[in-house]
Short mmCIF file of C-alpha atoms in Angstrom, two decimals:
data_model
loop_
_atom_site.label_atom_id
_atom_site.label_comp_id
_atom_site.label_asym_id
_atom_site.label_seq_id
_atom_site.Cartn_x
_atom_site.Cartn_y
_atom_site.Cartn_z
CA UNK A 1 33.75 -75.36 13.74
CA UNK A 2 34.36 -78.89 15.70
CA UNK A 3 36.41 -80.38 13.25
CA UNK A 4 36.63 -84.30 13.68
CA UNK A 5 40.56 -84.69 12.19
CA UNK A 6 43.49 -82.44 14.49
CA UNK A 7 47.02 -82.01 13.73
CA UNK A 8 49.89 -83.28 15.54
CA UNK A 9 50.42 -79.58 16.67
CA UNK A 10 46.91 -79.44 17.95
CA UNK A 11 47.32 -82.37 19.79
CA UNK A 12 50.18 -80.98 21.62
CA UNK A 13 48.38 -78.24 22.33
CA UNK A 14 45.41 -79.23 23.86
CA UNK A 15 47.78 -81.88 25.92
CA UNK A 16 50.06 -78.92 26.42
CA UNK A 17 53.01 -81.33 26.10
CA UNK A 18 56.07 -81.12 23.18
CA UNK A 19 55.35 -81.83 19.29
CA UNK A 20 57.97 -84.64 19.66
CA UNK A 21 56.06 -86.10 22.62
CA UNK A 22 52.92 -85.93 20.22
CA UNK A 23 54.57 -87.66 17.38
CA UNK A 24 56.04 -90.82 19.90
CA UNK A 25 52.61 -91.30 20.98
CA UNK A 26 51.52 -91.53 17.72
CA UNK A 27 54.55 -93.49 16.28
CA UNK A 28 54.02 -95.93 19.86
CA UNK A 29 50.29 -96.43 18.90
CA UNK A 30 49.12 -95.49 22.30
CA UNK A 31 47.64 -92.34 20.29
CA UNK A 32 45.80 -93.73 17.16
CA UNK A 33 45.87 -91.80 14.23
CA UNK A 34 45.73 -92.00 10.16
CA UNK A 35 48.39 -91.15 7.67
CA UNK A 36 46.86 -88.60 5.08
CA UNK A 37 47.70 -86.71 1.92
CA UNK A 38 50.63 -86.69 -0.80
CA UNK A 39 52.62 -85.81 1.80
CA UNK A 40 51.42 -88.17 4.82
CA UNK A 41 50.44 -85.86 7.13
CA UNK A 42 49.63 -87.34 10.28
CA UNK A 43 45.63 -86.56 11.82
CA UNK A 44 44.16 -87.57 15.14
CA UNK A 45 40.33 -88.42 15.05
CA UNK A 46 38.99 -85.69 18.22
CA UNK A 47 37.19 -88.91 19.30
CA UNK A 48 40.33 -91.06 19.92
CA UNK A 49 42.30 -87.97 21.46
CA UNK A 50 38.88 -88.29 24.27
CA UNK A 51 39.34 -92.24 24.61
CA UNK A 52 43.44 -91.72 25.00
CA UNK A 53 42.60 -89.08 27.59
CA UNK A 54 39.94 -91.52 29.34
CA UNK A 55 42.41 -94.13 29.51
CA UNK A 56 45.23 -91.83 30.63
CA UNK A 57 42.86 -91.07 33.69
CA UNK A 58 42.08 -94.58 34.15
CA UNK A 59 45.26 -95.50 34.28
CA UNK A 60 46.41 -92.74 36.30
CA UNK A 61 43.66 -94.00 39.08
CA UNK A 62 44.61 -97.39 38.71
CA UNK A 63 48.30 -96.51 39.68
CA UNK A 64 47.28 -93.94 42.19
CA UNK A 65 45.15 -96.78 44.30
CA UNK A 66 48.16 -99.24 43.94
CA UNK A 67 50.66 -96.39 45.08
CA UNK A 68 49.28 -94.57 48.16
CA UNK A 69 50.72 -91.78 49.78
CA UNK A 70 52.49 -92.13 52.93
CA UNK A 71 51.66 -89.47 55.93
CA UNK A 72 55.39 -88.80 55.39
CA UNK A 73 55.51 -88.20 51.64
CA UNK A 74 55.37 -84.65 50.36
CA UNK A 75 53.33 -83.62 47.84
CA UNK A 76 55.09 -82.24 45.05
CA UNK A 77 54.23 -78.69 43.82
CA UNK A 78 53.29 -77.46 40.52
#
């Protein structure tokens, strides 16, 4: 099942970066989500975690065009 609402922890996951990392982006509003339940549980639409991701990459090209390599610059390794 595609479910539309993921968890913070699914978030992280499919990012593959920290919980705590998940929860700033939320908390920054750079990753828009909703505050749900008794409990206020946060959830992150699946179609806003696809336009954070687009604008990541956009961003990421952006910055990439205004910072070229140099022949002289290594390229760091994974």
């Amino acid at each position: 099942m595609n479910d539309r609402f993921l968890q913070l922890s699914d978030v992280a996951e499919i990012l593959n970066i920290s919980a705590s990392q998940t929860y700033a982006l939320v908390r920054s509003g750079e990753l828009p989500a909703i505050k749900i339940g008794g409990r206020g549980q946060w959830r992150v639409e699946r179609s806003e975690l696809e336009a954070y991701i687009q604008r990541a990459y956009e961003q990421t090209r952006a910055f990439v065009l205004a910072n070229p390599l140099s022949r002289h610059e290594a390229v760091p390794e994974d």
